[in-house]
mmCIF file of C-alpha atoms in Angstrom:
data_model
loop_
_atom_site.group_PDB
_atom_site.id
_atom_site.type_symbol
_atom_site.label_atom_id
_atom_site.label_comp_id
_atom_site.label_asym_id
_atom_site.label_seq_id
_atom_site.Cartn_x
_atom_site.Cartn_y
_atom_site.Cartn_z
ATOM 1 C CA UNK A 2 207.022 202.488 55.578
ATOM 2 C CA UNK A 3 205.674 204.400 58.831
ATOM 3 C CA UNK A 4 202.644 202.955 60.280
ATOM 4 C CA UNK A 5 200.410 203.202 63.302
ATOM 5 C CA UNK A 6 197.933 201.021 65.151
ATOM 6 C CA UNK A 7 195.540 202.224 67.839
ATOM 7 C CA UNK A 8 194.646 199.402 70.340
ATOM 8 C CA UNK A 9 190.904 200.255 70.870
ATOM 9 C CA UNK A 10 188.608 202.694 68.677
ATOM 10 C CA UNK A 11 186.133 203.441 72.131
ATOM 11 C CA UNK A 12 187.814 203.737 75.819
ATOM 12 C CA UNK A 13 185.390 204.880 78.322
ATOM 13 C CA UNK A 14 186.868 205.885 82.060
ATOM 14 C CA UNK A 15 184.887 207.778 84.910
ATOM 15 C CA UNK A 16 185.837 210.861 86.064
ATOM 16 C CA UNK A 17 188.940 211.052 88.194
ATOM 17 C CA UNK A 18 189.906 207.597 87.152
ATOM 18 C CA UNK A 19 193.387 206.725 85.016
ATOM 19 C CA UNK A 20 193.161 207.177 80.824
ATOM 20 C CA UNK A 21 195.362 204.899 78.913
ATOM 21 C CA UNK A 22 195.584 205.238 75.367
ATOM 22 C CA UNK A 23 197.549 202.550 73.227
ATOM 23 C CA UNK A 24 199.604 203.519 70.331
ATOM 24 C CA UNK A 25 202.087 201.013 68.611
ATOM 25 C CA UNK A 26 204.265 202.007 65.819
ATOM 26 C CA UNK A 27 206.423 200.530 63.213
ATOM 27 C CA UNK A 28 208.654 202.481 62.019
ATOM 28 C CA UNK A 29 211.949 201.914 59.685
ATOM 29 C CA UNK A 30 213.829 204.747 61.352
ATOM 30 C CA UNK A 31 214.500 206.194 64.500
ATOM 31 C CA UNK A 32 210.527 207.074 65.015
ATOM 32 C CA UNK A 33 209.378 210.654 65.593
ATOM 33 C CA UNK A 34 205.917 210.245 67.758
ATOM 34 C CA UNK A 35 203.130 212.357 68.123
ATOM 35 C CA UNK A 36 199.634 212.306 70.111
ATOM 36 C CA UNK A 37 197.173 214.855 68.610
ATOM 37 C CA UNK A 38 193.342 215.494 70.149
ATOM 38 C CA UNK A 39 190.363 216.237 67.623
ATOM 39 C CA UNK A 40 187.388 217.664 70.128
ATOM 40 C CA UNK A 41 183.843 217.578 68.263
ATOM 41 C CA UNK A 42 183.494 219.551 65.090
ATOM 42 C CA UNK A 43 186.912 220.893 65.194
ATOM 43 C CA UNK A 44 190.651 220.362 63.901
ATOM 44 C CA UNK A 45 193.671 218.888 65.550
ATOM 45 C CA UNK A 46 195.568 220.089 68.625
ATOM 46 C CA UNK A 47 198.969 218.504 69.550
ATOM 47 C CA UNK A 48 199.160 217.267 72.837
ATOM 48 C CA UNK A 49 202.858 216.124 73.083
ATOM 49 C CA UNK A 50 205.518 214.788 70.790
ATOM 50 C CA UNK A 51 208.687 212.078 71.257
ATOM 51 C CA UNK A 52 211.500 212.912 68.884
ATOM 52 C CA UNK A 53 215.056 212.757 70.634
ATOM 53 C CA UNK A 54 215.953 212.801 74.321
ATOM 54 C CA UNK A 55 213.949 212.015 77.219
ATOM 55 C CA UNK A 56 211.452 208.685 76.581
ATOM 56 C CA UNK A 57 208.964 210.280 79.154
ATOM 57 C CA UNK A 58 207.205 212.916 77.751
ATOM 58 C CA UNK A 59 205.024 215.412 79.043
ATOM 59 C CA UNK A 60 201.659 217.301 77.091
ATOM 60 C CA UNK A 61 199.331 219.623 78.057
ATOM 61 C CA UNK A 62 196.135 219.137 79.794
ATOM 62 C CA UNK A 63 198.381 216.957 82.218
ATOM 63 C CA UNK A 64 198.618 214.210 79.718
ATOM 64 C CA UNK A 65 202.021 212.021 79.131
ATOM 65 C CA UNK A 66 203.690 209.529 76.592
ATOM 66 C CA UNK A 67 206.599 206.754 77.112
ATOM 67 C CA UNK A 68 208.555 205.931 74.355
ATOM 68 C CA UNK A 69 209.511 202.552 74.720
ATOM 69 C CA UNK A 70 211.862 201.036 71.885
ATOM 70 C CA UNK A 71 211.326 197.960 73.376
ATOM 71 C CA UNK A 72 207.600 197.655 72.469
ATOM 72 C CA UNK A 73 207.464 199.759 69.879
ATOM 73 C CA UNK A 74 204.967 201.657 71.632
ATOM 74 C CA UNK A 75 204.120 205.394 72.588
ATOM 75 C CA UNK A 76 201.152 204.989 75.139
ATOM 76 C CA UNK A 77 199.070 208.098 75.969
ATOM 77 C CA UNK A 78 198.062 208.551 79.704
ATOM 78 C CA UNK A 79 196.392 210.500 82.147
ATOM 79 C CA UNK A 80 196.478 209.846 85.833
ATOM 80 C CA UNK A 81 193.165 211.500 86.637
ATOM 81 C CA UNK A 82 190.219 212.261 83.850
ATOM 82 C CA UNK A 83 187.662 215.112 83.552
ATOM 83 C CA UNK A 84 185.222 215.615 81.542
ATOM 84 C CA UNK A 85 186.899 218.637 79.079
ATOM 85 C CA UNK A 86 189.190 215.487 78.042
ATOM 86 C CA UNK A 87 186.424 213.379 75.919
ATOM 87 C CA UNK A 88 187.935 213.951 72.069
ATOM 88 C CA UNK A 89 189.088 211.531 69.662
ATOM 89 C CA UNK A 90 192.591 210.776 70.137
ATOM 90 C CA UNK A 91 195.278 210.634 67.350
ATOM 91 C CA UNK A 92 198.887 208.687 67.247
ATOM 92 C CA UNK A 93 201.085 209.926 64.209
ATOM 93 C CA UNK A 94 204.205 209.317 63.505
ATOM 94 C CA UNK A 95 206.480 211.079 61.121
ATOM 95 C CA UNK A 96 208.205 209.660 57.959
ATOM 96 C CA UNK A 97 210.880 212.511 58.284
ATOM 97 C CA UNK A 98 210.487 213.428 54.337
ATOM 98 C CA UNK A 99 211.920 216.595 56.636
ATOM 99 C CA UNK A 100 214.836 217.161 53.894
ATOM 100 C CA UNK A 101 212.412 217.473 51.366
ATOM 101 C CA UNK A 102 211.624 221.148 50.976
ATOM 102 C CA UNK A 103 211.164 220.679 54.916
ATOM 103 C CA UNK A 104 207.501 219.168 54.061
ATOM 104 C CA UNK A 105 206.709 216.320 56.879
ATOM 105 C CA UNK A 106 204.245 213.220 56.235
ATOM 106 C CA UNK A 107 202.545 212.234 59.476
ATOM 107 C CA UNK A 108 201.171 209.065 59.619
ATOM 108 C CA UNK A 109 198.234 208.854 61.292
ATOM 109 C CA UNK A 110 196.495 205.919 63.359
ATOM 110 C CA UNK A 111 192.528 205.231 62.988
ATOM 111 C CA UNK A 112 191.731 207.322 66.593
ATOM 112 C CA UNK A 113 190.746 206.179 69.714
ATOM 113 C CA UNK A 114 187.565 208.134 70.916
ATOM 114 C CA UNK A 115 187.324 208.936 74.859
ATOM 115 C CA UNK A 116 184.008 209.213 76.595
ATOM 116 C CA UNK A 117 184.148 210.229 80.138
ATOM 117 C CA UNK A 118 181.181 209.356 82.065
ATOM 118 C CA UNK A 119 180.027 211.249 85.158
ATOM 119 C CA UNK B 5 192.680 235.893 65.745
ATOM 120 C CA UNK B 6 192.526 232.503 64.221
ATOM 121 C CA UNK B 7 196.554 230.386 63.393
ATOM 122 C CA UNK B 8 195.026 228.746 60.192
ATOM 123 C CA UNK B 9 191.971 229.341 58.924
ATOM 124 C CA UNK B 10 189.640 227.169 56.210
ATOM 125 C CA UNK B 11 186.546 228.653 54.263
ATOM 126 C CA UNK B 12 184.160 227.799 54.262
ATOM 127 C CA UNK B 13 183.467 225.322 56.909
ATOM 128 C CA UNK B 14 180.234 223.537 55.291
ATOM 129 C CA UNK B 15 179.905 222.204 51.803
ATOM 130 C CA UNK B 16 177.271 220.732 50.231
ATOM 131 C CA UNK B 17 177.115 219.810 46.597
ATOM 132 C CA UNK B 18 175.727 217.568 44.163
ATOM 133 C CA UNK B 19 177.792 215.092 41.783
ATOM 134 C CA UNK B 20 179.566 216.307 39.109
ATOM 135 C CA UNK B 21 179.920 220.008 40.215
ATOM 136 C CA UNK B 22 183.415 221.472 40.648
ATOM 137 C CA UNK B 23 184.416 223.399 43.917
ATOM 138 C CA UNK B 24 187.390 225.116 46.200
ATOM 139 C CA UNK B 25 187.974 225.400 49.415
ATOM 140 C CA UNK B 26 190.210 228.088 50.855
ATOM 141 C CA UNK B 27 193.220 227.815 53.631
ATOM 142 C CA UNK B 28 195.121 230.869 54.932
ATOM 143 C CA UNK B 29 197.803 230.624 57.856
ATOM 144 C CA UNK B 30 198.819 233.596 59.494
ATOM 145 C CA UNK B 31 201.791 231.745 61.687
ATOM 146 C CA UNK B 32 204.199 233.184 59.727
ATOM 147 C CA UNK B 33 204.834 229.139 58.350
ATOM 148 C CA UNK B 34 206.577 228.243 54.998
ATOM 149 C CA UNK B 35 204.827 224.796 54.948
ATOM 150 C CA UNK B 36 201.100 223.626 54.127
ATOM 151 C CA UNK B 37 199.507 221.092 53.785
ATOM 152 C CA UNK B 38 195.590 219.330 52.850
ATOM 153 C CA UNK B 39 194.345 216.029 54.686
ATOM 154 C CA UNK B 40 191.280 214.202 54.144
ATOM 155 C CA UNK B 41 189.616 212.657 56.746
ATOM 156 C CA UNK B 42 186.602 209.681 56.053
ATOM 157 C CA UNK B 43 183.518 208.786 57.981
ATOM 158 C CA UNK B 44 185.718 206.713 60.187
ATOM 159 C CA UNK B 45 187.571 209.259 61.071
ATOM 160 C CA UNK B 46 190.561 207.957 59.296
ATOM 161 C CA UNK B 47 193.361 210.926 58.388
ATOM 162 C CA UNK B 48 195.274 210.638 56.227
ATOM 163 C CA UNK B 49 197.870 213.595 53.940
ATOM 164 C CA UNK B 50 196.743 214.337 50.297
ATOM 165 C CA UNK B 51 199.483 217.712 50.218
ATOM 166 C CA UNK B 52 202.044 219.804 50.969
ATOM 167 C CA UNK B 53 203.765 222.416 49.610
ATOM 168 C CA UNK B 54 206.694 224.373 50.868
ATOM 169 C CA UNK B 55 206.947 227.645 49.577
ATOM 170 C CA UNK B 56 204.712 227.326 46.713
ATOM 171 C CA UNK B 57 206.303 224.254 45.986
ATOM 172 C CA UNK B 58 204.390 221.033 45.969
ATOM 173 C CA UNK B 59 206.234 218.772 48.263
ATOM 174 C CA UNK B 60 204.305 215.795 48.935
ATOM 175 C CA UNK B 61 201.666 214.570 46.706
ATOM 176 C CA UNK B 62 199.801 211.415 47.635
ATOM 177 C CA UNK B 63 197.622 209.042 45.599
ATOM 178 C CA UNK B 64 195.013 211.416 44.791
ATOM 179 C CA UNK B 65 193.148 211.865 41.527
ATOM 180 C CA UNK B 66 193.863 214.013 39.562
ATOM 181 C CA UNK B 67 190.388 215.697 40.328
ATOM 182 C CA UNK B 68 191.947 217.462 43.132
ATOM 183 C CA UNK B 69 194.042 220.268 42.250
ATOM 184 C CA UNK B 70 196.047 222.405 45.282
ATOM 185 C CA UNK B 71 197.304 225.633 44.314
ATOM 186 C CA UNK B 72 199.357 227.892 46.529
ATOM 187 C CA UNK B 73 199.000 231.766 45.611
ATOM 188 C CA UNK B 74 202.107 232.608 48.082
ATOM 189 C CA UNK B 75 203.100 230.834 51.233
ATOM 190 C CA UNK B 76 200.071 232.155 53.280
ATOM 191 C CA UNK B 77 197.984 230.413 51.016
ATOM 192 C CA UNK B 78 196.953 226.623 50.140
ATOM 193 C CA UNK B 79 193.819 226.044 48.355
ATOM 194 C CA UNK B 80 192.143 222.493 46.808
ATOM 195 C CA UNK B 81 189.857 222.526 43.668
ATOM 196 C CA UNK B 82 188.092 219.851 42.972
ATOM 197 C CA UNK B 83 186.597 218.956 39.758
ATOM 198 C CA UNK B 84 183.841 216.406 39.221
ATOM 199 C CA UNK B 85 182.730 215.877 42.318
ATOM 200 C CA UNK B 86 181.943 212.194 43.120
ATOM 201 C CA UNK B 87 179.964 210.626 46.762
ATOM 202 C CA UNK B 88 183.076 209.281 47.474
ATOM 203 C CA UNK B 89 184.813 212.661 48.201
ATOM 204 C CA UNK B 90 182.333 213.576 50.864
ATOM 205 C CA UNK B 91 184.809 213.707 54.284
ATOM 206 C CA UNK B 92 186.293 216.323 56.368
ATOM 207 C CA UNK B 93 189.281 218.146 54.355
ATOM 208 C CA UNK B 94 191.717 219.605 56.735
ATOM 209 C CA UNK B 95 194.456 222.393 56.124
ATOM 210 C CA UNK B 96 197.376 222.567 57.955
ATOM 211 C CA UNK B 97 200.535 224.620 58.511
ATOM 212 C CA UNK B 98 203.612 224.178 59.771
ATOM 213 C CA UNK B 99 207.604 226.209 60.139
ATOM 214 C CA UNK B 100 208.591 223.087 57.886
ATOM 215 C CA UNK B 101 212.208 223.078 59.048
ATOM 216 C CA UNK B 102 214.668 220.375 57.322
ATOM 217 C CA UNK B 103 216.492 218.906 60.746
ATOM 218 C CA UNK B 104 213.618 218.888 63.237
ATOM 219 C CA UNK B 105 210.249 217.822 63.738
ATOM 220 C CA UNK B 106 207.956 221.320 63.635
ATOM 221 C CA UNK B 107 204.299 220.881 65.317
ATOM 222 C CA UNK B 108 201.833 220.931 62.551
ATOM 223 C CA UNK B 109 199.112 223.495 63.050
ATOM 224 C CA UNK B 110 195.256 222.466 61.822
ATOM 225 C CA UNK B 111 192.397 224.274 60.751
ATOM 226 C CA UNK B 112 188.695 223.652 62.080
ATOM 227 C CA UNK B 113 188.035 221.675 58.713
ATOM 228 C CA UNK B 114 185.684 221.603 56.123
ATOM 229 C CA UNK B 115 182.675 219.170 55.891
ATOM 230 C CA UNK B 116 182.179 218.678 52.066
ATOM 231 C CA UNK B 117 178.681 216.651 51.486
ATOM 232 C CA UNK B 118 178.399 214.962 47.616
ATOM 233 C CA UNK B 119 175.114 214.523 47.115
#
């Protein structure tokens, strides 16, 4: 089975500096990644997704992920923070139940919240 | 005008009393879906349903009931209400396709509070 581990449930940067967010997956398939953002008192909003292709993969709001086999990791980053970016920050990955009736499970990990301090 | 929409957005009940909350998508998607997510923040997928058809169905008692009117549509009764349920339930939609991975679109949520 699919599962995800966040390294970290708090990461605090400053303004302007670097945001790395750790994801590890296991995964008994090829793994389908995802990076959502939850910002206070709302839903989720992807930011970027791996599924085939290019292991460097770009989001919005200038964030990133590398899919690295590897290390069975999908690592969220940002080279330069603001403010707007403090959210809670979701891995997923998918258990591509696709075939079925085209339904997908994601998989989520336990979030990594972002504070961005002045 | 709002992708997928969730009504209504607070909750608050006591034990024992039975209750619905509504989901609507106007994306045009054939999948839904209904996630639950705990004080910790934890997610995790209770439903889906492609076309009116329940796809995925989790460990969930049977308390919670979804029922899909037409493909627009994805709604979750829940009967008996216990503490335990109080979370953040969250509907979601996506194009459901069977080869690739569609982005899954989420509504703002609703808070249900057991009291």
């Amino acid at each position: 089975a699919q599962s995800v581990t966040q390294l970290g449930s708090h990461v605090s940067v400053s303004e302007g500096a670097l945001v790395l967010l750790r994801c590890n997956y296991s995964s008994s398939v090829p793994p389908y990644l995802f990076w959502y953002v939850q910002y206070p008192n709302q839903g989720l909003q992807l930011l970027l997704k791996y599924t085939t292709g290019a292991t460097l993969v770009k989001g919005i709001n200038g964030f990133e992920a590398e899919f690295k086999k590897s290390e069975t990791s999908f690592h969220l980053t940002k080279p330069s923070a603001h403010m707007s970016d403090a959210a809670e920050y979701f891995c997923a990955v998918s258990d591509q139940t696709r075939g079925q009736g085209g339904s997908e499970k994601l998989v989520f990990g336990k979030g990594t919240k972002l504070t961005v301090n002045p | 005008d709002t992708a997928v929409s969730q009504t209504p957005k607070y909750l608050v009940t006591q034990m024992g009393n039975d209750k619905s909350i509504k989901c609507e998508q106007n994306l045009g998607h054939d999948t839904m879906y209904w996630y639950k997510q705990d004080s910790k923040k934890f997610l995790k997928i209770m439903f889906s349903y492609n076309n009116k058809e329940l796809i995925i169905n989790e460990t969930v008692p049977n308390r919670f009931s979804p029922k899909s009117p037409d493909k627009a549509h994805l709604n979750l009764h829940i009967n008996s209400l216990e503490l335990g349920d109080s979370a953040v339930y969250f509907c979601a939609s996506s194009q459901g396709g069977t080869v690739v991975s569609y982005e899954q679109y989420f509504g703002p949520g609703t808070r249900l509070t057991v009291t």
